[in-house]
Amino acid sequence: MTQLSLPDDLATRGEARGSIIMLVLDGLGGLPHPDTGRTELESACTPNLDVLAGRSSLGMLVPVGHGVTPGSGPGHLSLFGYDPIESMIGRGVLSALGVGFALEPGDVAARLNLANVDSEGLVADRRAGRPMDEDGRRVIDKVRSGLRVPDDVEVTLIHEKEHRAVLVLRGSGLGAGLRDTDPQRTGLPPLPATASDSGSERTTEIVRDFLDQTGEILFDEPVANFFLARGFAKYVPYLTFEERYGLRAVAVAKYPMYRGVAKLVGMNADAVPASNEETVSLLEDHFGDYDFYFVHFKDTDSCGHDGDFAGKVSAIEAVDVLLPRVTALEPSVLIVTGDHSTPALYREHSWHHVPLLIASEWARPSSAEFGESACRGGDLGTLPGKDLLSLALAHAVRLDKYGA
């Protein structure tokens, strides 16, 4: 019996077919405000999204599984049609690719947070006050210049953005089975670097020494005086968008991590916008040269983490203002969704379903409003995130019929 891989084996290739734009408002999903009963998306003034909803199919996405809180990496892999469990990869690899580091198979990478640890050794600020890029680079350069590394291992330290950095280890006998050192809460000490398998003991020794040295080098820094490490991963190449779906794809994303997950699946991710306006300008510049356009907006997630309900509302409204420029491109399919929910009331990623909109000639509209309540009643129902790409291809008339 022939084993089919769906939707890959049905994807049409070598023909001019419909274009797909996927707008991802990071952390889009929210929770109702106790005073109004409306989420951030439902509270926002979004006339353009509402008009778009009036000609779209609506639904709710489950990025990984019911009750499972997704990280940004699994959330985006799911949006791109990759099973987030079978295709799981640590954030370190995504961050390394995002900053343009040329990873080789077997490299081990980790995402680092500059953090503040107080005099008692407890984490006072997991993000070191969110330093500006210039100050973050200065601290990373300081560590790099004072670091002593083993002779048989290449250690690369790169500033990513603000408080974020990337650590890459290259050498023989390295495993990536390390537990995160970030306790995820303030008032607790950083967790020790520990191996979860016997093949990662050597890596664990290197990371422990690296973190010990970091504390010594940064002892006189008033705020950013330590690193928290998470998302350890070994780089393994993935099948690309073009190999799987016959799609030439491009990503427009401000933050390196999201460019990293795009590069992992073979997208061109060289465009680095400085603002939402420039993000849309780059989309306009690229439009017509590719088949699939991944466009990322970060502020919705940042405000959710900060517990800033009004700020997240404003971030949604800022994207809505730009939407007419996107619809003017007249893509065959326009998707608006998020990679996960980051409710301002919860202040972290959550397991809640994510609003989804698919606009195309073949949609079945059900509401003139884009929000959680409207999406729960949409014709798409509650959809596994990894099935979204199949729907996008179908709406773009890029899938052949299955069977006779």
Coordinates of N, CA and C in Angstrom, one line a residue, residues 3-4 6 20 37 86 111 135 188 283 306 316:
Q3 N 2.1 4.8 0.9 CA 2.0 5.7 2.0 C 2.0 7.1 1.6
L4 N 0.9 7.8 1.8 CA 0.8 9.2 1.4 C 1.2 10.1 2.6
L6 N 0.2 13.7 3.7 CA -0.7 14.8 3.4 C -0.4 16.0 4.3
I20 N -0.3 33.3 -0.9 CA -0.7 33.2 0.5 C 0.0 34.1 1.4
G37 N -15.8 41.9 30.2 CA -16.1 40.6 29.6 C -15.6 40.5 28.2
E86 N 6.5 16.0 16.8 CA 7.5 15.3 16.0 C 8.6 16.2 15.6
R111 N 19.4 29.4 23.9 CA 18.9 30.8 24.1 C 19.3 31.3 25.5
D135 N 23.1 48.5 24.8 CA 23.6 48.1 26.1 C 23.8 46.5 26.2
L188 N 13.7 33.2 43.0 CA 14.3 31.9 43.1 C 15.7 31.9 42.5
L283 N 6.9 43.7 3.0 CA 5.9 42.8 2.3 C 5.6 43.3 1.0
D306 N 3.8 41.7 29.7 CA 3.9 42.8 30.7 C 2.7 43.0 31.5
I316 N -2.9 45.7 18.8 CA -3.8 45.1 17.8 C -4.3 46.2 16.9

